[in-house]
XYZ file of C-alpha atoms in Angstrom:
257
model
C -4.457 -121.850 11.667
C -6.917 -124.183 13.012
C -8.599 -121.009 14.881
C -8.293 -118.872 11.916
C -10.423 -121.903 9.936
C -12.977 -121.754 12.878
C -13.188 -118.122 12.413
C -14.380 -119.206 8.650
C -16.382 -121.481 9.247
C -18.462 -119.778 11.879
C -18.815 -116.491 9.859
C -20.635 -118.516 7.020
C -22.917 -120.679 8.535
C -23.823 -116.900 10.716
C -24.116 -115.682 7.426
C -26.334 -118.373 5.879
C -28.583 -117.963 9.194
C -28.876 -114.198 9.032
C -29.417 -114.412 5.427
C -32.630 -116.512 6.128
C -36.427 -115.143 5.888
C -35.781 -112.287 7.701
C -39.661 -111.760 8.865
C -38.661 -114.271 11.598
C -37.179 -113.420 15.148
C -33.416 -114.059 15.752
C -31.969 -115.112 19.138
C -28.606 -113.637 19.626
C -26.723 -115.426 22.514
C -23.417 -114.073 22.893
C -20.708 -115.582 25.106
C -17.175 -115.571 25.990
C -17.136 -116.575 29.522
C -19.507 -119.921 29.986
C -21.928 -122.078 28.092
C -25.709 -121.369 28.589
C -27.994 -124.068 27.524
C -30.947 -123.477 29.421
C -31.178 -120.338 27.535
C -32.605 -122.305 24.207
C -34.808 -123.963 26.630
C -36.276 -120.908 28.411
C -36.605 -119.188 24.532
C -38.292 -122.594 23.334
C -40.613 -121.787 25.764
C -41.167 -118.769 25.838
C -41.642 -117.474 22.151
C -41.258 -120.883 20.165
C -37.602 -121.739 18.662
C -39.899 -122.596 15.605
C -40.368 -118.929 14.065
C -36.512 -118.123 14.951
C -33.204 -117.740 13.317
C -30.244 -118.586 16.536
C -27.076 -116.956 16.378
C -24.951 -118.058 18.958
C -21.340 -117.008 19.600
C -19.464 -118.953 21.624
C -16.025 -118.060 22.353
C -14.906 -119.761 25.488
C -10.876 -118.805 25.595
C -9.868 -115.028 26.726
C -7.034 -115.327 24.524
C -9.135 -115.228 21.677
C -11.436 -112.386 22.658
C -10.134 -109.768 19.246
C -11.096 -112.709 17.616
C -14.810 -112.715 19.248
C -14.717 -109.024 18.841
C -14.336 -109.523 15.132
C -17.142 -112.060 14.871
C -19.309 -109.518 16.975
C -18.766 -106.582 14.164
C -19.722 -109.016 11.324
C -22.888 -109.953 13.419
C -24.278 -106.380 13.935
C -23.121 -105.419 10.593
C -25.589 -108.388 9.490
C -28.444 -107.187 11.443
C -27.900 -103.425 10.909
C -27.752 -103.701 6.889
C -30.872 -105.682 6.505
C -33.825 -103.770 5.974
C -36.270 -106.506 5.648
C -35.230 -107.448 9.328
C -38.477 -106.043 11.569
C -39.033 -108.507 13.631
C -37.893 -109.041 17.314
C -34.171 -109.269 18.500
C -33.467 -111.757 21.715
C -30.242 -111.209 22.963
C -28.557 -113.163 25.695
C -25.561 -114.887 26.981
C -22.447 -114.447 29.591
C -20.363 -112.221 27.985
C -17.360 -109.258 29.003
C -18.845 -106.263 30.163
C -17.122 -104.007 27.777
C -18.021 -106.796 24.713
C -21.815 -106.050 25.808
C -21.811 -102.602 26.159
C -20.105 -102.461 22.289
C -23.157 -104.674 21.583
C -25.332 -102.065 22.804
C -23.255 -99.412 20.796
C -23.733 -101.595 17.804
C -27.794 -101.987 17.705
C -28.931 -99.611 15.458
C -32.654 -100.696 16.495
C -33.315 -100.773 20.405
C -36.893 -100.372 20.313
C -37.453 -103.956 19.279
C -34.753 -106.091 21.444
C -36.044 -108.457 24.026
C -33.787 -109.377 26.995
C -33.574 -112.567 28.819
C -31.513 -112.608 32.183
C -30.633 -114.730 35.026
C -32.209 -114.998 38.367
C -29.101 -114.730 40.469
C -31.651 -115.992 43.780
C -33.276 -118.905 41.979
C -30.783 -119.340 39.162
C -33.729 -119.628 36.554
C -34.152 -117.833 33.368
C -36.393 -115.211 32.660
C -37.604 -112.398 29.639
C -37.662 -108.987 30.835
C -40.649 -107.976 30.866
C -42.703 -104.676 32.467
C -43.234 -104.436 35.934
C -45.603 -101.318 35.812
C -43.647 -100.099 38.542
C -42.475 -96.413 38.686
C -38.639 -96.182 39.594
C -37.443 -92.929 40.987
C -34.101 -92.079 41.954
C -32.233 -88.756 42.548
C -28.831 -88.818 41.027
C -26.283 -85.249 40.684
C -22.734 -85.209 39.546
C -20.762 -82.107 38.970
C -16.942 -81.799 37.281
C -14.768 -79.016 36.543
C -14.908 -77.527 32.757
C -13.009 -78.614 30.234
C -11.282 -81.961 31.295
C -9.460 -84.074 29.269
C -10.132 -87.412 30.651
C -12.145 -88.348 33.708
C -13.122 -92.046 35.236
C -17.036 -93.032 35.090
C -18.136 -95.782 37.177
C -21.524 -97.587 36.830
C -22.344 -100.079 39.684
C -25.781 -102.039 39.457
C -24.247 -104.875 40.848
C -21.301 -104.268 43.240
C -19.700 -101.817 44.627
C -16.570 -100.776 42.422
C -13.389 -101.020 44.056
C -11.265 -97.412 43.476
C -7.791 -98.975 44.335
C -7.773 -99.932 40.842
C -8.654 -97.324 39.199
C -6.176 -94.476 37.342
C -5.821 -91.099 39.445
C -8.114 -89.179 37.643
C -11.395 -87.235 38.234
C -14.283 -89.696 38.870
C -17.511 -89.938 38.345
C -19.941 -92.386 40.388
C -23.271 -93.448 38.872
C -24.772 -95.841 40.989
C -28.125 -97.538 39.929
C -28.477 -100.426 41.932
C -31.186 -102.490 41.752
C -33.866 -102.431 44.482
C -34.903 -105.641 43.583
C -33.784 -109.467 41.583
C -35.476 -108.820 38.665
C -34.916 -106.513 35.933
C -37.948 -104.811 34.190
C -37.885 -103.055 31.429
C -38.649 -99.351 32.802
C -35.442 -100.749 35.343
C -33.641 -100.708 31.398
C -35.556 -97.473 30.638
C -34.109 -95.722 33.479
C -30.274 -96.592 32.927
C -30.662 -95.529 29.266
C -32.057 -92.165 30.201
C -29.109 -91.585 33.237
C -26.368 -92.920 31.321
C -27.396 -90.715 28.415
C -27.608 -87.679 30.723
C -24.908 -88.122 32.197
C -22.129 -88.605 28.240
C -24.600 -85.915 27.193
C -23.452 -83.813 30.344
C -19.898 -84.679 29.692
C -20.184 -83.619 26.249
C -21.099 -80.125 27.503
C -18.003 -80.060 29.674
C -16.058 -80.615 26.818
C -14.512 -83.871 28.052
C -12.513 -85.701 25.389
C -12.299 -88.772 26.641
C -14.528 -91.225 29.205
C -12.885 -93.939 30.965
C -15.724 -96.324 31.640
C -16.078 -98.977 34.807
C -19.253 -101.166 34.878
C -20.451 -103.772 37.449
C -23.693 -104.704 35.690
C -25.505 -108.044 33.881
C -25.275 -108.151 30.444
C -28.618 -106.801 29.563
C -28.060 -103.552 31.842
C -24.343 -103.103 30.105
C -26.095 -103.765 26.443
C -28.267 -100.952 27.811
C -25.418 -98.555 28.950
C -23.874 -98.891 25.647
C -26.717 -97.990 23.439
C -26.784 -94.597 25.313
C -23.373 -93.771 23.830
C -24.176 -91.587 21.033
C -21.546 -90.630 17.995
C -21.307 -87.107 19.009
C -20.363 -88.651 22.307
C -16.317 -88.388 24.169
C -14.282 -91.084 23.364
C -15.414 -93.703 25.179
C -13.168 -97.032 26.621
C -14.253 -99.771 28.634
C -12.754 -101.875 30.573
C -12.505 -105.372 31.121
C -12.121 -106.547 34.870
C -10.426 -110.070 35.806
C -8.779 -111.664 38.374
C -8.606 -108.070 40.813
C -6.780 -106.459 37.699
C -8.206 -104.117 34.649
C -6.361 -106.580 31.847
C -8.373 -104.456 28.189
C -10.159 -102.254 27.038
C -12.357 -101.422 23.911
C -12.116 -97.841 22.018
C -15.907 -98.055 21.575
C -16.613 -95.556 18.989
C -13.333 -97.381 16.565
C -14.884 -101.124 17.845
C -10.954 -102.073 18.914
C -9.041 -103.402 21.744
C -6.302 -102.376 24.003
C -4.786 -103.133 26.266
């Protein structure tokens, strides 16, 4: 009851924020997993906290992460239905990989979001900015016609383990980083591969994509604005403590486990 009155509360005062001048930035800091308060800090200054509406969604309990799911929906819905909103969107936080990647789904403007990340090396905050740099990388994948389900798995971070993963066909996608910092044409680059690659599964006439992803939150934001509606099904998967625990049906915005 008490978390149901929480769940209230929060969804008013996000809707009194959101419902704000809208020709101001917002700062969207979405979290499930720990608090970040340097993150005000680094936005403060960087672009001014001044000419900003914050939306911050804390939910630090994985029991209650349908619940944070829920509050995520009424967020984008927010954003999305506005069409006096034009300005810049921040996004940050420490969040599940698939709850980021259903953020990404969920931005019906990508053009104008701004990312701020960590610094894994020096532990400081930074925006993503461009690096001018050209990345090239030669990726190929090839799958039989016509399967039903098939494993995809992302790594910019880490090496996935396969001990985990169902006995299906697989798919390996790996876009490591050369480097600490992200850049922009870095995002550019996984947009364009992961798109490729659910546009290439399309083709095949796959019906359903079982998705594993070792990135930051920025990159997986980015992998899941390259899922398109006319996309497979598409469920990602939550990994903790050595075990795949959930999963969210992207495209329906619901968990399973």
């Amino acid at each position: 009851m008490i978390e149901l009155f929480k769940f209230v509360w929060q969804l008013i005062e996000i809707y009194k924020k959101i419902k704000k001048q809208y020709d101001k930035n917002i700062i969207y800091v979405n979290c499930n997993k720990k608090f970040l308060g340097e993150d005000m800090r680094t936005f403060e200054k960087e672009i001014g906290l001044q000419n900003s509406n914050v939306i911050q969604l804390y939910t630090l309990n994985d029991k209650y992460y349908k619940l944070h799911l829920k509050k995520m929906k009424y967020i984008w819905k927010r954003f999305n239905k506005s069409k006096k909103y034009s300005k810049t969107l921040y996004y940050t936080g420490c969040v599940s990989v698939p709850l980021a990647i259903y953020d990404g789904y969920m931005a019906s403007n990508k053009a104008n979001i701004v990312f701020l990340e960590n610094n894994k090396n020096t532990n400081k905050k930074y925006i993503v900015k461009s690096s001018k740099k050209h990345i090239d990388y030669d990726i190929n994948y090839e799958i039989e016609n016509s399967l039903e389900d098939i494993n995809v798995v992302i790594n910019s971070s880490y090496d996935i383990s396969t001990d985990k993963l169902p006995k299906r066909n697989s798919i390996f996608l790996n876009v490591r980083m050369k480097n600490e910092v992200i850049s922009k044409e870095y995002l550019d680059f996984v947009y364009e591969e992961c798109l490729k690659l659910f546009d290439y599964l399309d083709y095949k006439n796959v019906k359903n994509i079982h998705l594993y992803v070792a990135a930051r939150q920025s990159i997986a934001f980015t992998i899941g604005s390259s899922i398109q509606k006319h996309h497979p099904n598409v469920y990602c998967y939550e990994y903790e403590n050595g075990n795949y625990t959930w999963k969210i049906n992207i495209k329906e915005g619901r968990i399973q486990k």
